[in-house]
Short mmCIF file of C-alpha atoms and ligand atoms in Angstrom, two decimals:
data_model
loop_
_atom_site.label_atom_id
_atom_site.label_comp_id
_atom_site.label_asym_id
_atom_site.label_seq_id
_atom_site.Cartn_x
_atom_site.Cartn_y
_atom_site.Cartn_z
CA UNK A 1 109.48 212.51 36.93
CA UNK A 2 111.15 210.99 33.71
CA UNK A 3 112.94 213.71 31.22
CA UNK A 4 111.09 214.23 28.24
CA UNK A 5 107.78 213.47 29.61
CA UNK A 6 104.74 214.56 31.08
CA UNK A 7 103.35 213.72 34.42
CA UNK A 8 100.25 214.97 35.31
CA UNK A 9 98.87 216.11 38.81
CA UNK A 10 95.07 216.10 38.92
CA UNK A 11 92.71 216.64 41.63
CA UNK A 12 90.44 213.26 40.83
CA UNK A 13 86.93 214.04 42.93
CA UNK A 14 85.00 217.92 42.91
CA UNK A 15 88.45 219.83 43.22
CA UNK A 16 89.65 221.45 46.20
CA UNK A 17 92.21 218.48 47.16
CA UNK A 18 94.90 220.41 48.27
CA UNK A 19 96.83 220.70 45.24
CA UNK A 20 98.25 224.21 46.52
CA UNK A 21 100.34 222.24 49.34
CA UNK A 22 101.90 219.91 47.15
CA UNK A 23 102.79 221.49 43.95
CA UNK A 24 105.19 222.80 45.69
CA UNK A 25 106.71 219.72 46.86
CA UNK A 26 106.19 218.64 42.86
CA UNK A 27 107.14 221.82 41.07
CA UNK A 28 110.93 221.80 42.08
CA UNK A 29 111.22 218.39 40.27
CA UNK A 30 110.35 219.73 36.93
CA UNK A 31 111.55 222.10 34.14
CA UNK A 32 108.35 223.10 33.27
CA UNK A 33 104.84 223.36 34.92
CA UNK A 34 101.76 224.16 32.80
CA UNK A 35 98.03 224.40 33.01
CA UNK A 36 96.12 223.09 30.94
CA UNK A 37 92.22 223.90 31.66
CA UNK A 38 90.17 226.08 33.38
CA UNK A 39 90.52 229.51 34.79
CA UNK A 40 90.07 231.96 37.37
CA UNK A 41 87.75 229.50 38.74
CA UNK A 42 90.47 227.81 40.47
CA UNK A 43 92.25 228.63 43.57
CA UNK A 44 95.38 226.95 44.38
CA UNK A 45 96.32 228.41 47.47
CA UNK A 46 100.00 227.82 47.96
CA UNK A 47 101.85 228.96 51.14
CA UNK A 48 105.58 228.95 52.43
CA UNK A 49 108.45 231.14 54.06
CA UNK A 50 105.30 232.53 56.12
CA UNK A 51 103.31 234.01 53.32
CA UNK A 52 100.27 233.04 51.61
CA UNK A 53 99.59 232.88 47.47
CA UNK A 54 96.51 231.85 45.96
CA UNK A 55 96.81 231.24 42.01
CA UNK A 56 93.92 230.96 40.20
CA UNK A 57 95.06 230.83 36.36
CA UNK A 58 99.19 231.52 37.10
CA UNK A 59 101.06 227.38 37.25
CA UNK A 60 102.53 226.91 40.66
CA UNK A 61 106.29 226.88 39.50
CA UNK A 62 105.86 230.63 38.81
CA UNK A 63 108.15 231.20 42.37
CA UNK A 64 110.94 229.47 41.03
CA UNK A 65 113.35 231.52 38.42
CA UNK A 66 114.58 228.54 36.43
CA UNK A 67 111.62 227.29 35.34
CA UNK A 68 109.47 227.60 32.21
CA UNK A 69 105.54 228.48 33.30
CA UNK A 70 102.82 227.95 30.64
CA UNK A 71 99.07 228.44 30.61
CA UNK A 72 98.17 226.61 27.87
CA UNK A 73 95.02 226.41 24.66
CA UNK A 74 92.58 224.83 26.80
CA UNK A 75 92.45 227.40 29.62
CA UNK A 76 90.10 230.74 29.90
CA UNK A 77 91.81 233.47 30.72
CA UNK A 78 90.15 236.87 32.37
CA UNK A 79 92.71 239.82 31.74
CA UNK A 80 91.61 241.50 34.73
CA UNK A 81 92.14 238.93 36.92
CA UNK A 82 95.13 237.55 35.29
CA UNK A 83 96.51 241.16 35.97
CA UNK A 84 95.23 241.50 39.30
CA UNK A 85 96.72 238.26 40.66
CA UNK A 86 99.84 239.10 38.47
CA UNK A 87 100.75 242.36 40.05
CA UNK A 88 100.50 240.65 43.32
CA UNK A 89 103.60 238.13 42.68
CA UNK A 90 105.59 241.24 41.04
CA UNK A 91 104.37 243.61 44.13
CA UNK A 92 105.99 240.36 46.14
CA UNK A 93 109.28 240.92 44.33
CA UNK A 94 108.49 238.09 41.38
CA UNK A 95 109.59 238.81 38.00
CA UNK A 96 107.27 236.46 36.73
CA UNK A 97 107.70 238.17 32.69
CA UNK A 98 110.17 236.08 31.42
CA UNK A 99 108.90 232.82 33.33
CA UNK A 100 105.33 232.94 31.99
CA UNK A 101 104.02 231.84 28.57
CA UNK A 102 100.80 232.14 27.39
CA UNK A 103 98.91 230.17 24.53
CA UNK A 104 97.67 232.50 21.63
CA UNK A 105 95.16 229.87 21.52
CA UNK A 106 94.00 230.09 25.46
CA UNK A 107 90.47 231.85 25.18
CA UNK A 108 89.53 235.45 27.09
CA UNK A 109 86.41 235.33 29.31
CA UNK A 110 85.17 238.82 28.87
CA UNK A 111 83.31 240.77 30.89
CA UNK A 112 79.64 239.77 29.41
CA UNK A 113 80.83 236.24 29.70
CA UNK A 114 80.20 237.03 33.65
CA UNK A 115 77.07 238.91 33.27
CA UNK A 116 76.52 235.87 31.29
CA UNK A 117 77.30 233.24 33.83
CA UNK A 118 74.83 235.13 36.22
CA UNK A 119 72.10 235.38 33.61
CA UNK A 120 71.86 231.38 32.66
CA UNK A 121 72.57 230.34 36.29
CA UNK A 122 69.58 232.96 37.42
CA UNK A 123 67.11 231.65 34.16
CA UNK A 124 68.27 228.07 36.01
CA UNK A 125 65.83 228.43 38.95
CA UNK A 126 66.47 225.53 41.43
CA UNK A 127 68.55 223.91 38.76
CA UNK A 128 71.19 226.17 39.35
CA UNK A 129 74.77 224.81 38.85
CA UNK A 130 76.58 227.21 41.62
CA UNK A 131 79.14 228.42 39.23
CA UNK A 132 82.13 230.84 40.58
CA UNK A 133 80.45 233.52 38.55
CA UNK A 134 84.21 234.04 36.22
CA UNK A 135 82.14 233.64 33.38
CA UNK A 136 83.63 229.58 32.33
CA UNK A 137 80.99 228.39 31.31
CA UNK A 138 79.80 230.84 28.38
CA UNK A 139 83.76 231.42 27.38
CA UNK A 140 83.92 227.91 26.66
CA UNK A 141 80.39 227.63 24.89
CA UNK A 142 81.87 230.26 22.83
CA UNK A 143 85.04 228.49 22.05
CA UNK A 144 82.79 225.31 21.10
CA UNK A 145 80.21 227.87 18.96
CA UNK A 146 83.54 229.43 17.53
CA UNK A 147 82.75 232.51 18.17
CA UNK A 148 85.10 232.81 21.13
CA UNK A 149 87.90 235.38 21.62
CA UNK A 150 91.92 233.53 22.10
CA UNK A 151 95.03 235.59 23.32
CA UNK A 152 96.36 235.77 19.73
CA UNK A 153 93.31 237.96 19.02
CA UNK A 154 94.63 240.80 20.83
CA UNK A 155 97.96 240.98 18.10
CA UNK A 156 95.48 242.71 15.49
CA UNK A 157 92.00 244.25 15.18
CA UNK A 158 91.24 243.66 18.75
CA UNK A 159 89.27 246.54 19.14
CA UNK A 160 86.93 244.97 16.59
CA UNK A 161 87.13 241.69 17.35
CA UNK A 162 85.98 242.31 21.07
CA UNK A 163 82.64 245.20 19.65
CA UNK A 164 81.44 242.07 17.98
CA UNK A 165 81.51 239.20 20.60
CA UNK A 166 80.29 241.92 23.06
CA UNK A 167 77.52 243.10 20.86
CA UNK A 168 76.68 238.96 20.38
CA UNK A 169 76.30 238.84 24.59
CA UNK A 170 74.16 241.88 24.70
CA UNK A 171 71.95 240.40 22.10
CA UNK A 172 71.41 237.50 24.32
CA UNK A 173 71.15 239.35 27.53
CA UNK A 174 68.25 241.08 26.18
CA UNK A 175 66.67 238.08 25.09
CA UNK A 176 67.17 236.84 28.66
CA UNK A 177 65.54 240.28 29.90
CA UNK A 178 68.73 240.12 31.99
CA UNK A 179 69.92 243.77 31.22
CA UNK A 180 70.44 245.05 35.15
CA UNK A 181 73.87 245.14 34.88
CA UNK A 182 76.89 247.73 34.32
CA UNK A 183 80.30 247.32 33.21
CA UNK A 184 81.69 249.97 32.65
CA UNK A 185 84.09 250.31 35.21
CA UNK A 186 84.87 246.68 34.69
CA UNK A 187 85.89 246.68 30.95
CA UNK A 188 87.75 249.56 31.91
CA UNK A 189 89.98 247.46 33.86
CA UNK A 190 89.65 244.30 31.67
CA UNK A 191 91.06 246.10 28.97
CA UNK A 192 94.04 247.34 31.05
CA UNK A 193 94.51 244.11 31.53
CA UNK A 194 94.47 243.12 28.13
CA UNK A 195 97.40 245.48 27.65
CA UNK A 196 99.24 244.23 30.89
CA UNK A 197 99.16 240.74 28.94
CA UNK A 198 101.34 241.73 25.65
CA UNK A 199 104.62 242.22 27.75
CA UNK A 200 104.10 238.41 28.18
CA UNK A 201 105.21 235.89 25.97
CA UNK A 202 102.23 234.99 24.02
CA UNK A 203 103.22 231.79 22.17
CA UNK A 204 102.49 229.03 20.29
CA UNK A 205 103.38 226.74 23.66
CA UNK A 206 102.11 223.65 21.97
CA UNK A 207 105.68 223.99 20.11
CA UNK A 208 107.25 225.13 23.31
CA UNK A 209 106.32 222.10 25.04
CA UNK A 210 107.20 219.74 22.83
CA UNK A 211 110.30 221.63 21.94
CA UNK A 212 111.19 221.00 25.55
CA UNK A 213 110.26 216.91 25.88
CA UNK A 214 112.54 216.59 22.58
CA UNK A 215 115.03 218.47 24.25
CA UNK A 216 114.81 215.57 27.38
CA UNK A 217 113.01 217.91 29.60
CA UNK A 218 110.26 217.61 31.85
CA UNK A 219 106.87 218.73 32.23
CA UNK A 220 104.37 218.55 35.27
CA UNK A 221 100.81 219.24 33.74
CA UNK A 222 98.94 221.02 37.17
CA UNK A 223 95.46 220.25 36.95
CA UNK A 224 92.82 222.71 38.12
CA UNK A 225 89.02 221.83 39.77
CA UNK A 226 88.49 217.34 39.59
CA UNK A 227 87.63 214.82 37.60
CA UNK A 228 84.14 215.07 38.48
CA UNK A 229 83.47 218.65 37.40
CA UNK A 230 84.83 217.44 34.39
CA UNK A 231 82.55 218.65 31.32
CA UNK A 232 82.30 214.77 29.97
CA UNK A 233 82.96 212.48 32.64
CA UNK A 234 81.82 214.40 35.25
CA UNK A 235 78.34 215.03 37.15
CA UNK A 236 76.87 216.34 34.53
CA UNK A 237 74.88 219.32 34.40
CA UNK A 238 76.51 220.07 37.54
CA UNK A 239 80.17 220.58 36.32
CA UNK A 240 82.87 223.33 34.85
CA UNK A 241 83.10 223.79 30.84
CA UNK A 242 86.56 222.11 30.65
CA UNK A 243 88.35 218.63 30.54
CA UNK A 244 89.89 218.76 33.78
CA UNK A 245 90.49 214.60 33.34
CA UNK A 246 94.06 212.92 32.03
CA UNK A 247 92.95 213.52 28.41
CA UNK A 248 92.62 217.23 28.84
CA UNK A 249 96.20 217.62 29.41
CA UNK A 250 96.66 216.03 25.83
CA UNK A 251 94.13 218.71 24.52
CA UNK A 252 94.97 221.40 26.27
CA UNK A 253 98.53 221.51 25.81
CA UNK A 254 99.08 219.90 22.53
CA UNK A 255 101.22 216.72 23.75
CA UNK A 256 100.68 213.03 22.54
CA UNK A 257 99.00 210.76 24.82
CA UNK A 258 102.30 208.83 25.00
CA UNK A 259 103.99 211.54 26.06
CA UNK A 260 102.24 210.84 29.68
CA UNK A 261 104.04 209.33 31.94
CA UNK A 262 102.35 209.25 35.73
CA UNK A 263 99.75 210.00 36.69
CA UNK A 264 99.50 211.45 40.21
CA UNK A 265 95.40 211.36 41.70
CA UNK A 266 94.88 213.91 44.30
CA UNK A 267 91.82 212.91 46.94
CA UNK A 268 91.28 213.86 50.63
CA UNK A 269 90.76 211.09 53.48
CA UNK A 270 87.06 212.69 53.27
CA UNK A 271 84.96 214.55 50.71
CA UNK A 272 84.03 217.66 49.79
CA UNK A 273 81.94 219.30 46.95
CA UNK A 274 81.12 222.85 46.57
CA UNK A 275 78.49 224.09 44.27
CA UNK A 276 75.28 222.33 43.28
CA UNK A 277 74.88 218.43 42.22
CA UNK A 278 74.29 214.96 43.45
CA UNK A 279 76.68 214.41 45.96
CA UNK A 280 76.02 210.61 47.67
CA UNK A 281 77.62 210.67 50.84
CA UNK A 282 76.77 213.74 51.84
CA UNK A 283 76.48 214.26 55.56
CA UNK A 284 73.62 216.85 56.77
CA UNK A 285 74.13 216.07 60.58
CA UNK A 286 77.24 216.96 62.89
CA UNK A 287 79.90 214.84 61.43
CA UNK A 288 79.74 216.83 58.34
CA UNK A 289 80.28 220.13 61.01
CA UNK A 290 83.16 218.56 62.05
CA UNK A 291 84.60 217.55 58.61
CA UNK A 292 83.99 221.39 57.81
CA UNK A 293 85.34 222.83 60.72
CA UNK A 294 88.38 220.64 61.26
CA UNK A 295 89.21 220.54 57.72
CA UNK A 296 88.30 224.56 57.04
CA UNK A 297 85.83 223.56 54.06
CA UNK A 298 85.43 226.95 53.11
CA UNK A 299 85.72 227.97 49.16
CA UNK A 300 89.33 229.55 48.34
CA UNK A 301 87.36 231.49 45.52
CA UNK A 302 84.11 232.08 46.78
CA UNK A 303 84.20 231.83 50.90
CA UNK A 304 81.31 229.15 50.13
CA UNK A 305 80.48 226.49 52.62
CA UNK A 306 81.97 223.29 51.50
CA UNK A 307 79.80 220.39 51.66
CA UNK A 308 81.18 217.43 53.43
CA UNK A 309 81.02 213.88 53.66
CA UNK A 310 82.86 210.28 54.02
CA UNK A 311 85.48 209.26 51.39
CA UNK A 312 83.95 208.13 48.63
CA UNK A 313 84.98 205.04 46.35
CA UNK A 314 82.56 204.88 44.04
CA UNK A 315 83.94 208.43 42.64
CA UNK A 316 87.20 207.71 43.71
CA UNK A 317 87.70 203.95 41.84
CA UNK A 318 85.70 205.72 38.53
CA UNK A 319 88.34 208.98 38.51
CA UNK A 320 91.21 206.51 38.58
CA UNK A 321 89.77 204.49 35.54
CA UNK A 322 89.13 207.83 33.72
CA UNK A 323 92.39 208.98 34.68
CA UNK A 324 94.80 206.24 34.52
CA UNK A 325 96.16 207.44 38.03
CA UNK A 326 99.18 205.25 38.50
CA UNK A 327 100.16 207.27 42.19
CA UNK A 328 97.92 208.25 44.65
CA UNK A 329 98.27 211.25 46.71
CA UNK A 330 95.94 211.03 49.98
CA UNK A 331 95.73 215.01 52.14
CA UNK A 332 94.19 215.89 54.81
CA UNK A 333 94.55 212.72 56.54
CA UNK A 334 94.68 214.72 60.24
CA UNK A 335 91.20 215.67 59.68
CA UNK A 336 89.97 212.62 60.89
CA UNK A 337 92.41 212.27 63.86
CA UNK A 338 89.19 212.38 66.33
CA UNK A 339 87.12 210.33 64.93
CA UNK A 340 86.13 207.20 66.79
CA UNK A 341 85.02 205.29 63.65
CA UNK A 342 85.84 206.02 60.12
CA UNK A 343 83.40 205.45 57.44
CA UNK A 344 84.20 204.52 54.07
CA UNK A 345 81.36 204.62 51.18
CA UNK A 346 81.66 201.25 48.92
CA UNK A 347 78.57 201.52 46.99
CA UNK A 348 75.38 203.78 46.33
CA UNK A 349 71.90 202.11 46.90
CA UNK A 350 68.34 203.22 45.27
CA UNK A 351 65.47 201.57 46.55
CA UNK A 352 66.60 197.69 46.02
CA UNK A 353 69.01 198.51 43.62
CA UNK A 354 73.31 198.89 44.63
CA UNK A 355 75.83 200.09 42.04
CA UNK A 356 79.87 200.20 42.78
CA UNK A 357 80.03 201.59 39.47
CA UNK A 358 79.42 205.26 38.79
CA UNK A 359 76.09 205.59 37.69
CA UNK A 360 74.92 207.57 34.59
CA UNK A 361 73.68 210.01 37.10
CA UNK A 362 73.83 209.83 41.23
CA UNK A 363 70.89 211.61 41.61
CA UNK A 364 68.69 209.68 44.33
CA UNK A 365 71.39 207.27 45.63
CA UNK A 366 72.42 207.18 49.13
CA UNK A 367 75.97 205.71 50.17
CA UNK A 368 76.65 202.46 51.17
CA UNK A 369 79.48 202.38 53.94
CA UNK A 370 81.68 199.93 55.71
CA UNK A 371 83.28 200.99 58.93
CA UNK A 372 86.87 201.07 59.86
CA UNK A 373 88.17 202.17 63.52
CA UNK A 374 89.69 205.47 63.76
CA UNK A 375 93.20 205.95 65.40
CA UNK A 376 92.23 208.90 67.59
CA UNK A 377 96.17 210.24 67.69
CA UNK A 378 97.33 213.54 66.17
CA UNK A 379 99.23 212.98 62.60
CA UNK A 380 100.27 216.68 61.89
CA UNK A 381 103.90 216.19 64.15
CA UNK A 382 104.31 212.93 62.25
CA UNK A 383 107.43 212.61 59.68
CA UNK A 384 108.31 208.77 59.26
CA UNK A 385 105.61 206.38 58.13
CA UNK A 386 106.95 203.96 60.73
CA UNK A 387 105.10 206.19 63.42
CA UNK A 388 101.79 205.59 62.02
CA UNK A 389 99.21 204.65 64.39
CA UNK A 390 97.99 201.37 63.33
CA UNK A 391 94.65 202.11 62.75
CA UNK A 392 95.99 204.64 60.19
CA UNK A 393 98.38 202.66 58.56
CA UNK A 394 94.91 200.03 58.24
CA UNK A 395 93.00 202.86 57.02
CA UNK A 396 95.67 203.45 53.92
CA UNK A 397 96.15 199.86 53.30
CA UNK A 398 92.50 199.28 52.89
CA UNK A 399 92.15 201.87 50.64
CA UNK A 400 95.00 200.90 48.27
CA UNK A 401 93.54 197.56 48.36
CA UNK A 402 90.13 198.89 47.61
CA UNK A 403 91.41 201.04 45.00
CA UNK A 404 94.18 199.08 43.49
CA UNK A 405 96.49 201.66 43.15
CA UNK A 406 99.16 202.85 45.40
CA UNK A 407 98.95 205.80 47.49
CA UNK A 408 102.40 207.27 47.46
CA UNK A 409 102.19 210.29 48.96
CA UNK A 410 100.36 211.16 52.41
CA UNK A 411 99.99 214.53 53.71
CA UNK A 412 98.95 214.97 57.61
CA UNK A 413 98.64 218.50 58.02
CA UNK A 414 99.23 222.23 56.34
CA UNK A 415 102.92 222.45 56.82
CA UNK A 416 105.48 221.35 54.05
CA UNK A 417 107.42 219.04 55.82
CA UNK A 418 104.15 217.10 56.53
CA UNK A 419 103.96 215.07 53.96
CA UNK A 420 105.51 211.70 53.69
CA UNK A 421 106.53 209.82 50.83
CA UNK A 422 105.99 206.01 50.40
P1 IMP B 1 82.32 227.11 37.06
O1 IMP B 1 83.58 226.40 36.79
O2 IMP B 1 82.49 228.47 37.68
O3 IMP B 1 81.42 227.17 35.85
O4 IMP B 1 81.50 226.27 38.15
C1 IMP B 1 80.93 225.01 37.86
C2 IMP B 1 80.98 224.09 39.06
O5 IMP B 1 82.33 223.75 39.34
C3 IMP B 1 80.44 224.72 40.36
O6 IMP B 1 79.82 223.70 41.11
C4 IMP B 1 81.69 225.20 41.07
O7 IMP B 1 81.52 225.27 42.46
C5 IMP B 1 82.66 224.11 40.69
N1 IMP B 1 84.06 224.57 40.66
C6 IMP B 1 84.65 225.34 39.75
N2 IMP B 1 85.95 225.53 40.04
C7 IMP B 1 86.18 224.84 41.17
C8 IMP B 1 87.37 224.62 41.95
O8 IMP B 1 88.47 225.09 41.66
N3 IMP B 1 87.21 223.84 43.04
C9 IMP B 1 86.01 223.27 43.37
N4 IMP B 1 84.90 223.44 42.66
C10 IMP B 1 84.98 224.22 41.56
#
């Protein structure tokens, strides 16, 4: 953390890295925590004291009173669900109001955006993309058709505004012959939530933010799904709408690139990948059972089945490249405590052909894996890198060399003081 800049934390693979834990061991470090893509898609599940959160387009420092909390101009924002998960932290005894900004420029996903989501993902057939159904995908093909809908619409002539860009989905639903649907009782709630919104600060938060680096503070930009779901440099079709990557935070906050200070990667000792796409090291047989069951591989927004596989480095060396990590953060590292031997994936193979550089698409390639032994010891109780089992210990330092990038922060297991620093 260096005043007057931004670091960024970013989940580098398909999401679900386990962002939620450490935030919080991030967040306290920082003046000001902001998002800067995505939406209600997300689920950053964040627990402590004994009780459990799970933000989905709310920044993580939101708990703490002194700090500034910003969603920023490249996120969707569903005023229903914004509400909804709102009223929770204020029921919890949050006054999250004067901690929470919100970019006039941030787009709303409204309620035919999810009828929409449903309609193009059903017209998809097999080629279906396994969205969260929140309706990202068409609010950010609006956005780039500029017909979308931001926050600052809602100051004047919203009414209006929102007859017309619903009128535009209906039109298209027809055309889909998707019209099986009902709303009613939705928008009723949406726009309830639009009006739950205006007792927020709705700001121009590119100024804010760079009010506050010229002031000398700092700024931790959270990331939300991973580097591959990203809409350019991810698996594409088979991704989210937004740039979840190191450049997004430049775009979706309004801050220089040399504002950017570190960049903190977020993998898991394994892999995981919910939704549809090519996924390489996949594993179909018991091992990925285990991976699911030790590692509770279940979706935080959709209670989907995770699928699971061996770390991958193909992904993981691209994301860093993409990214500019300059600190790895490894979780879940007890999930492979019983493990006899640990594979690692170093390379994808077609037929006679093997890549260790991302290909243009994965579909078709299997994994190529080296072995390590596994250390067969519990990690959750340990505190002090010096108790390590050895095997572990070989397992990180064979990554870092692999990856060329230090991993500087290891978690072994859900609680907070689980994680160790390097
Ligand atoms: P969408 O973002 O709902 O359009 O979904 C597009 C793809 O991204 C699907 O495969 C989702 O499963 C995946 N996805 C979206 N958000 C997350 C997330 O927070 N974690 C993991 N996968 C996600």
């Amino acid at each position: 953390m260096t005043k007057g800049k931004v670091d960024a934390l970013l989940g580098i693979v398909f999401g679900d890295e386990g962002k939620g834990k450490v935030v919080d061991f991030f967040t306290p470090r920082y003046d000001v925590v902001a998002r800067f893509a995505g939406g209600p898609n997300a689920g950053h599940t964040i627990i402590f004291d004994g009780k459990k959160f799970v933000l989905r387009s709310i920044p993580s420092g939101i708990f703490d009173e002194g700090k500034t909390n910003i969603i920023g101009n490249g996120c969707v924002i569903a005023p229903d669900l914004f509400m909804a998960e709102a009223r929770e932290l204020e029921a919890a005894g949050y006054d999250i109001a004067p901690r929470l900004h919100i970019s006039r420029r941030a787009h709303l996903i409204l309620p035919t955006h999810r009828v929409l989501d449903r309609a193009y993902e059903a017209a998809k057939g097999k080629n279906k993309v396994g969205t969260t159904g929140k309706g990202i995908g068409p609010a950010y093909s609006d956005k780039a058709a500029r017909v979308g809908l931001r926050v600052g619409d809602i100051e004047e002539n919203f009414e209006e505004k929102y007859r017309a860009l619903k009128e535009r989905h209906e039109q298209i639903l027809r055309d889909l012959h998707y019209t099986d649907y009902d709303i009613a009782e939705e928008e009723k709630l949406w726009m309830e939530g639009v009006e739950y919104m205006r007792r927020f600060k709705l700001s121009n938060t590119e100024a804010e933010i760079n009010r506050a680096l010229t002031e000398g503070k700092s700024v931790l930009a959270e990331g939300a799904q991973g580097s591959l779901l990203d809409i350019d440099h991810g698996t594409y079709p088979f991704v989210s709408s937004s740039s979840t990557t190191a450049g997004g935070v430049c775009t979706g906050l309004g801050v220089a690139p040399n504002t950017i200070d570190r960049v903190f990667g977020i993998f898991k000792a394994y892999s995981t990948r919910v939704g549809s796409g090519p996924f390489p090291v996949e594993l179909f047989d018991e091992t990925g059972e285990t991976l699911r069951r030790i590692g509770h591989e279940y979706g935080a927004v959709t209670g989907r089945n995770r699928r699971c596989g061996w770390i991958d480095l193909v992904a993981l060396k691209y994301a860093i490249m993409i990214n500019g990590v300059t600190d790895l953060v490894m979780m879940k590292g007890d999930v492979l405590d019983e493990f006899e031997t640990i594979k690692v994936c170093t390379a994808y193979k077609k037929g006679d052909e093997v890549v260790t550089e991302m290909p243009y698409d994965t579909e078709g390639y299997e994994a190529v894996y080296e072995e390590l032994p596994g250390w067969q010891t519990p990690l959750t109780e340990i505190r002090e890198e010096k108790d390590f089992p050895p095997a572990f210990s070989a397992y990180i330092a064979y990554l870092e060399k692999q990856l060329a990038v230090r991993i500087s922060i290891v978690s072994v297991g859900p609680d907070r003081e689980a994680t160790i620093i390097r």
